[in-house]
mmCIF file of C-alpha atoms in Angstrom:
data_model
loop_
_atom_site.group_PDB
_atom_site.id
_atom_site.type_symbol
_atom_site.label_atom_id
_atom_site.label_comp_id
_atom_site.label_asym_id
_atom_site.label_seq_id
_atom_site.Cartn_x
_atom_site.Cartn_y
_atom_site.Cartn_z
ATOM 1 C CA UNK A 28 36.075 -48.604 -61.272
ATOM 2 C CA UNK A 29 33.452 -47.805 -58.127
ATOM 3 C CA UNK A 30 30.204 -49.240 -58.764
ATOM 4 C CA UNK A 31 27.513 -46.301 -58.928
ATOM 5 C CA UNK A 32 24.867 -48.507 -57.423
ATOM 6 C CA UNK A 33 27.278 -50.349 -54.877
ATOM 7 C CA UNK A 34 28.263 -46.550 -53.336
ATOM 8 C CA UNK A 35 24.476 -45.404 -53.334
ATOM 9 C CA UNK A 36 23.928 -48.995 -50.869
ATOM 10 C CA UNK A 37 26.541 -47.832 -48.410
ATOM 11 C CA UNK A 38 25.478 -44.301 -48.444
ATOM 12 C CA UNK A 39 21.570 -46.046 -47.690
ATOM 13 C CA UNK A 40 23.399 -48.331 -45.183
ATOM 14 C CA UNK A 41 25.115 -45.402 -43.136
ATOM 15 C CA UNK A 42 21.819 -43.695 -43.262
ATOM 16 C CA UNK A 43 19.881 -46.512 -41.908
ATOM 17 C CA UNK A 44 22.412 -47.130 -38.883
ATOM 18 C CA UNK A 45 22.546 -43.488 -38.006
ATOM 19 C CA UNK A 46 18.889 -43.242 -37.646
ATOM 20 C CA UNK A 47 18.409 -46.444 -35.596
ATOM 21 C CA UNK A 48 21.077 -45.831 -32.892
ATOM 22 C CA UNK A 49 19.673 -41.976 -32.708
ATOM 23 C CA UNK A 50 16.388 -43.860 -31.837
ATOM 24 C CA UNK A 51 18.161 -46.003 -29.067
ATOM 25 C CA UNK A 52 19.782 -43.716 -27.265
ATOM 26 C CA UNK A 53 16.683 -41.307 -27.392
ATOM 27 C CA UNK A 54 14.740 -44.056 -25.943
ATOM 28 C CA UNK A 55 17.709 -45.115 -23.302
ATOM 29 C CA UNK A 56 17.635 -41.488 -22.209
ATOM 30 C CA UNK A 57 13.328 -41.037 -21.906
ATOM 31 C CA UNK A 58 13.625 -44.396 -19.879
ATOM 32 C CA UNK A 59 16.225 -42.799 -17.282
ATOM 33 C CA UNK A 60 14.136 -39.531 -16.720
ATOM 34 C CA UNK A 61 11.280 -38.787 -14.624
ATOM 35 C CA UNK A 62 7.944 -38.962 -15.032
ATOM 36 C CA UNK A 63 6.455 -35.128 -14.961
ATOM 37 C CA UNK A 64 3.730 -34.497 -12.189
ATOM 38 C CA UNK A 65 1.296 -31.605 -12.262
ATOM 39 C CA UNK A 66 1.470 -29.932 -8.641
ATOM 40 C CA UNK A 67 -1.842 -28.235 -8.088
ATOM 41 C CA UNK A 68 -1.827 -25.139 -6.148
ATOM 42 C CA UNK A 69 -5.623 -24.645 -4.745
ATOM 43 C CA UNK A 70 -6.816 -20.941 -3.750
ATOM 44 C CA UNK A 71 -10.875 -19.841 -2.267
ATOM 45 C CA UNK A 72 -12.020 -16.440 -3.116
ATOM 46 C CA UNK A 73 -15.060 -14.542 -0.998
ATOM 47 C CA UNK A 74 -17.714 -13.186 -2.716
ATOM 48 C CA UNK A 75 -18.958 -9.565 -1.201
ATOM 49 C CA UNK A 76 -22.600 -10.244 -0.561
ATOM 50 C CA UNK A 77 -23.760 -6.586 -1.103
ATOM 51 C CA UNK A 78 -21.894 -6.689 -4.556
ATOM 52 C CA UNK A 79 -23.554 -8.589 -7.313
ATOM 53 C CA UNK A 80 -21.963 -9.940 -10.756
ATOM 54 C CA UNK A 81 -18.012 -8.701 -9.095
ATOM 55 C CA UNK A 82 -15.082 -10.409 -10.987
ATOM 56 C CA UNK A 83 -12.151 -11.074 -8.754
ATOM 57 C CA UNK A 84 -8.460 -12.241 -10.551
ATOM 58 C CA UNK A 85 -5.680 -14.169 -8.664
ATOM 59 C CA UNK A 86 -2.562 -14.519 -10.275
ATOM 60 C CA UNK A 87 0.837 -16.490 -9.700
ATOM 61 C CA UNK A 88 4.675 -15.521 -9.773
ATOM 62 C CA UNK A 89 7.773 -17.790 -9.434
ATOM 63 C CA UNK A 90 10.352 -16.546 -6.667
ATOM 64 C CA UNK A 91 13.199 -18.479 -8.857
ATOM 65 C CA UNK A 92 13.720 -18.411 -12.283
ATOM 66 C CA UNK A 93 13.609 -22.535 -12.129
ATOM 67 C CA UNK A 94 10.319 -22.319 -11.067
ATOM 68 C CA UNK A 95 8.438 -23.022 -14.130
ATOM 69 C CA UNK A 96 5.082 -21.073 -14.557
ATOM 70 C CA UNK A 97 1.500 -22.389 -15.047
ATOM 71 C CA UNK A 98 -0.004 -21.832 -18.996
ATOM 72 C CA UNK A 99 -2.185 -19.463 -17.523
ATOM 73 C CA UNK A 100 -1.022 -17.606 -14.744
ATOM 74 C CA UNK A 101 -4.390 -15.305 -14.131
ATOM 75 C CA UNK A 102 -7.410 -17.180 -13.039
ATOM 76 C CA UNK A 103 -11.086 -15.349 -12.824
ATOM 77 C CA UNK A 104 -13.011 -15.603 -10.273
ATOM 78 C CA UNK A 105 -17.218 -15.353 -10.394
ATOM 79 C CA UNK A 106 -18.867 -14.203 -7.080
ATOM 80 C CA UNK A 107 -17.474 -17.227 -4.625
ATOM 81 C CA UNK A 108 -15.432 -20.194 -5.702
ATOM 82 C CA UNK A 109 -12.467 -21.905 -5.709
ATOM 83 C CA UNK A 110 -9.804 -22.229 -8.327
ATOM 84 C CA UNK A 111 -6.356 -23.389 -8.743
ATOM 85 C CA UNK A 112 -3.038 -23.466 -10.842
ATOM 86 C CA UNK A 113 -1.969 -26.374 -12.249
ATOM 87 C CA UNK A 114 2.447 -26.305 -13.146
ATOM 88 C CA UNK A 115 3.934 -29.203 -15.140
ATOM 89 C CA UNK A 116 7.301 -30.378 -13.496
ATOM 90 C CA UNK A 117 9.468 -32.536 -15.173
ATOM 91 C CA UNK A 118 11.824 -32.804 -12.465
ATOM 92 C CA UNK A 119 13.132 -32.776 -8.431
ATOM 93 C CA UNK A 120 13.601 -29.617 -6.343
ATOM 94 C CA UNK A 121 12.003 -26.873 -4.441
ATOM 95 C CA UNK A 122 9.989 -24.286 -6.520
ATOM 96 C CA UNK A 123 8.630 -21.028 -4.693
ATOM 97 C CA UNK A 124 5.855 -18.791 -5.831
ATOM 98 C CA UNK A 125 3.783 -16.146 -5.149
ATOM 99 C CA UNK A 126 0.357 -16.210 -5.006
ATOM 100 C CA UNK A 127 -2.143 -12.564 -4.541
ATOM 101 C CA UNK A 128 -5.207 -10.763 -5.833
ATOM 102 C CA UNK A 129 -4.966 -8.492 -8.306
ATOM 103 C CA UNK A 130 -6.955 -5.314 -7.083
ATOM 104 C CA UNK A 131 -10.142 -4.438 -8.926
ATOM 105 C CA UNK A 132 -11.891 -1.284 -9.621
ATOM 106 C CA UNK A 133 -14.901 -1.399 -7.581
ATOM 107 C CA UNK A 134 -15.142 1.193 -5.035
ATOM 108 C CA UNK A 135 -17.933 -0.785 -3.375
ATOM 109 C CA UNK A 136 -15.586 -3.587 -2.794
ATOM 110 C CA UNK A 137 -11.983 -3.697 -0.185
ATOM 111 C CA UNK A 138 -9.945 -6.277 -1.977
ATOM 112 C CA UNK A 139 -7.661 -8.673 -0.059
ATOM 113 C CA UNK A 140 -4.174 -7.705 -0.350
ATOM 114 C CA UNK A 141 -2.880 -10.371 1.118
ATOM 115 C CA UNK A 142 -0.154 -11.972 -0.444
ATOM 116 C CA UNK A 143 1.239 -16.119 0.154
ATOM 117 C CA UNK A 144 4.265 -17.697 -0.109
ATOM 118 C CA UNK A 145 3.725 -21.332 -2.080
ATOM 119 C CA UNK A 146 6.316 -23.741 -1.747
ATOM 120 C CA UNK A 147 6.143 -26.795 -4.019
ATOM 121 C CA UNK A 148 8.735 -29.822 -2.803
ATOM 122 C CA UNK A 149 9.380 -32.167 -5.756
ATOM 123 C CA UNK A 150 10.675 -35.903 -5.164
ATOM 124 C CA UNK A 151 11.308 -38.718 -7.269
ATOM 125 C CA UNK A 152 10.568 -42.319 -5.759
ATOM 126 C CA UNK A 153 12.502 -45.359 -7.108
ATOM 127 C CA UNK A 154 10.622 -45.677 -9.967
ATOM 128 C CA UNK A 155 11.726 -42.018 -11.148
ATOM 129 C CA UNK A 156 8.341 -41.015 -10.824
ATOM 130 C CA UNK A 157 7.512 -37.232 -9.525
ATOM 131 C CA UNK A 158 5.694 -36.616 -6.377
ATOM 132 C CA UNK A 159 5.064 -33.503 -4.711
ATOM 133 C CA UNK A 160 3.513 -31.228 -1.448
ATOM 134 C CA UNK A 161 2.812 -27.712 -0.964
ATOM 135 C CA UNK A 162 3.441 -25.367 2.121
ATOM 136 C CA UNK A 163 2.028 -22.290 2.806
ATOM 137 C CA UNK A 164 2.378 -19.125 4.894
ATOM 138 C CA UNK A 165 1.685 -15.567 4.691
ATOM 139 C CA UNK A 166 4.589 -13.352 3.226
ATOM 140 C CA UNK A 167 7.297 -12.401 5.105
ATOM 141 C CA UNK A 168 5.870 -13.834 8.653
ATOM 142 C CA UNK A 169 5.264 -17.220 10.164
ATOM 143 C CA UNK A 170 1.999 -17.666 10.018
ATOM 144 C CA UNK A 171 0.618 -21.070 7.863
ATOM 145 C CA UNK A 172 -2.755 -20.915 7.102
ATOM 146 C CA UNK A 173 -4.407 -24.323 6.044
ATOM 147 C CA UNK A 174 -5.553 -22.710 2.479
ATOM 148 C CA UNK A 175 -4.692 -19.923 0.249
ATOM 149 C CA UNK A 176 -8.012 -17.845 0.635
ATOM 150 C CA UNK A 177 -8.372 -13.941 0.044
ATOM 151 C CA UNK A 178 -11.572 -12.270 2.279
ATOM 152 C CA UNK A 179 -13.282 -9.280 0.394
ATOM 153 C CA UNK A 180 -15.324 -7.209 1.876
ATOM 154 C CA UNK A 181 -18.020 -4.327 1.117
ATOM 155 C CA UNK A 182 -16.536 -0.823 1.383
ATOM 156 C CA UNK A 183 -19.067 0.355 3.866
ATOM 157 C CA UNK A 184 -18.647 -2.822 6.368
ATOM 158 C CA UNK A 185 -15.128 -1.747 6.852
ATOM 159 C CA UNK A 186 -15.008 -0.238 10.869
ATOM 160 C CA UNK A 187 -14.281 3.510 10.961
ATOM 161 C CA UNK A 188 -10.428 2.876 13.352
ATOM 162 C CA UNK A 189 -10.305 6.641 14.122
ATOM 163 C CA UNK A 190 -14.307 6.791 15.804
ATOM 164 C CA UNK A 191 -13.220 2.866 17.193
ATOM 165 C CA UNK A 192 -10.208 4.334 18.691
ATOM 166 C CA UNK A 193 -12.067 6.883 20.634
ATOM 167 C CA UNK A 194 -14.712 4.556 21.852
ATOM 168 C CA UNK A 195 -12.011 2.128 23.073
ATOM 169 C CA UNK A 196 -10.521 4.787 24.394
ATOM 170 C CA UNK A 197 -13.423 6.400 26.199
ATOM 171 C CA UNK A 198 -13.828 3.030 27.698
ATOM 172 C CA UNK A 199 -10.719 2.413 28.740
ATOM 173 C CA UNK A 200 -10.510 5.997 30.328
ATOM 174 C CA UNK A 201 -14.025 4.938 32.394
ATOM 175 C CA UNK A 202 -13.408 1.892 33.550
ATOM 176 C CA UNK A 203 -10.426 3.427 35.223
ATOM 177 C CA UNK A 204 -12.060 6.023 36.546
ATOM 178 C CA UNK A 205 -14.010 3.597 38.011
ATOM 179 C CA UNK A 206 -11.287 1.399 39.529
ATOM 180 C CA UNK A 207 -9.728 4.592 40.659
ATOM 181 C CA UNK A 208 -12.493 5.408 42.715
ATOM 182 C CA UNK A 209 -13.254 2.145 43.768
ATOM 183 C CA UNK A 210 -9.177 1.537 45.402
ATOM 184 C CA UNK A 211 -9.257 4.940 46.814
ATOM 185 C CA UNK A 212 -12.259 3.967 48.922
ATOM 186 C CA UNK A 213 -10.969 0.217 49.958
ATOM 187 C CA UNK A 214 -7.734 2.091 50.559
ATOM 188 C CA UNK A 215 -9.646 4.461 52.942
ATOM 189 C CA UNK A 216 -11.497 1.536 54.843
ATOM 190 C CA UNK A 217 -8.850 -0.037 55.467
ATOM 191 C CA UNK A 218 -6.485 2.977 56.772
ATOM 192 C CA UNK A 219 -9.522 3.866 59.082
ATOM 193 C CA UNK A 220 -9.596 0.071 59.759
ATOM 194 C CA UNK A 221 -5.691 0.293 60.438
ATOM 195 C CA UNK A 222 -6.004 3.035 62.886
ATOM 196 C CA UNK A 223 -8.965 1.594 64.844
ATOM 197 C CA UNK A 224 -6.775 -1.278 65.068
ATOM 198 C CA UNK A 225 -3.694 0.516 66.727
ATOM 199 C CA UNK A 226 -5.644 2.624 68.705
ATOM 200 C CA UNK A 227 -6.895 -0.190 70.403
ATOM 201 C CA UNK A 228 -3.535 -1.725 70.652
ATOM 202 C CA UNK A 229 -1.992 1.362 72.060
ATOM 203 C CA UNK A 230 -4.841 1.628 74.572
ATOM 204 C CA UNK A 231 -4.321 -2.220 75.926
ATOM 205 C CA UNK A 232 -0.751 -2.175 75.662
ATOM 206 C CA UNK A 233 -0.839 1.099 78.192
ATOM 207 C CA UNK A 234 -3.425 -0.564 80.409
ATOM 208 C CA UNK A 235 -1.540 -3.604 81.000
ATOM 209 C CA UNK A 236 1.712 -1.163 81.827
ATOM 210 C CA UNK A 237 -0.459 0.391 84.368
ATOM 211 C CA UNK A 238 -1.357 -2.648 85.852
ATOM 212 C CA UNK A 239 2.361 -4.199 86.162
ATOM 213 C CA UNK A 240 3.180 -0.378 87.902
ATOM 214 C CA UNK A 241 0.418 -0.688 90.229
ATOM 215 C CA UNK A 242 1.384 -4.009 91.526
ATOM 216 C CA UNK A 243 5.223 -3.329 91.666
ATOM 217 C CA UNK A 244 4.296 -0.673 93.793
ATOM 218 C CA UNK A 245 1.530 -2.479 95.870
ATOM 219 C CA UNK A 246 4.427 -5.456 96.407
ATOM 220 C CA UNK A 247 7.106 -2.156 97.594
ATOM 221 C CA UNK A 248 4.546 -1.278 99.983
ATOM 222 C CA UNK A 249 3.731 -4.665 101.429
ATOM 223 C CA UNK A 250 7.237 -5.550 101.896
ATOM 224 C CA UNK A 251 8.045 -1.887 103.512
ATOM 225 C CA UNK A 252 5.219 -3.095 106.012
ATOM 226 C CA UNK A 253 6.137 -6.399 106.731
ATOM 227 C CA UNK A 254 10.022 -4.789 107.758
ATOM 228 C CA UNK A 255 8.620 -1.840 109.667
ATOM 229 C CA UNK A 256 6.157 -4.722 111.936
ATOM 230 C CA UNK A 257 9.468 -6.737 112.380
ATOM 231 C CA UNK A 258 11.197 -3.421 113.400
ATOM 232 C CA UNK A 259 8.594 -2.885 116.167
ATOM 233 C CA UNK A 260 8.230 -6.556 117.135
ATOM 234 C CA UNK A 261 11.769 -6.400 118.163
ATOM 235 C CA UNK A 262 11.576 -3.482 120.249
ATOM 236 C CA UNK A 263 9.025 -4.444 122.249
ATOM 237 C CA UNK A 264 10.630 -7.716 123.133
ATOM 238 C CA UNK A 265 13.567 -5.617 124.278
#
């Protein structure tokens, strides 16, 4: 006959064993993971100095669906500052995000619209503890600024491009006037230069031709004489 008391033992036994090696290997397996590391993603915001009491909001999206998420990912900004995201990672990899201004309402204010890639590298070090670094650049080009910052500005301090255009324009089209005018008269001086040049070329180049004609013919003469006195000088000695 089974022993009410000796079954309810075993049953407390069984119990009892279960529960401690469920408490080993839950501690075996929190020893062999990593140790989570907040990566801090730091952003500056402008303040519009013609604007008082302005509110500006930068938020955060992950580019991968492994890429966990910040608890809040919408910080406000007062006036100027600096804020920042903080994300907990529990473990190794590459996690990208997206970080831009949300634009506001006030017409007095052009919002930056510029939006940044963040790239978060996770490592573990031989002690399976997390370590991390952040990249940045500009979306979809290569430029990598030193900090995620977003410029506002008041709506009136924004340049007029069309009436900028035409001034640069206007510009442009005098200064080459100008340099028009100015090569069409150094071309001039020196084509006038040119032909003053080989004019006077022309001229010595003819006078020394005259000269070597004169002197060929001057030499004909002499030697026409010289044979015409021998001619005579023989006749009279016959």
């Amino acid at each position: 006959m089974i022993n009410p008391a000796g079954g309810l033992m075993r049953i407390i036994c069984l119990l009892i064993c279960g529960f401690l090696c469920f408490s080993v290997s839950h501690t075996v397996y929190a020893r062999d993971g990593y140790t989570p590391v907040d990566a801090v993603i730091v952003f500056k915001c402008t303040d519009v100095e013609q604007v008082e009491n302005n509110q500006y909001q930068i938020t955060i999206r992950n580019e991968n669906s492994a890429a966990p998420l910040p608890d809040n990912d919408t910080v406000n900004i007062n006036d100027s500052g600096e804020g920042s995201f903080k994300i907990r990672i529990t473990e190794p990899g590459t996690y990208d995000y997206l970080v831009y201004q949300i634009k506001g309402d006030d017409e007095n204010v052009n919002y930056d619209n510029t939006i940044y890639e963040v790239h978060v590298f996770v490592v573990s070090n031989e002690d399976n503890e997390l370590q991390y670094s952040v990249a940045v650049n500009i979306a979809d080009t290569d430029r990598k600024p030193e900090t995620v910052e977003f410029k506002n500005m008041a709506a009136n301090m924004v340049p007029d491009t069309e009436n900028d255009t035409e001034e640069k324009t206007e510009k442009v089209t005098e200064g080459t006037t100008e340099l028009t005018t100015e090569t069409q008269q150094t071309l001039t001086e020196v084509t006038t230069e040119d032909k003053v040049n080989n004019t006077s070329a022309k001229t010595g180049d003819a006078a020394d031709i005259s000269a070597a004609v004169i002197m060929m013919i001057a030499s004909l003469l002499m030697t026409v004489s010289v044979g015409a006195a021998r001619s005579v000088k023989k006749r009279t000695n016959k």
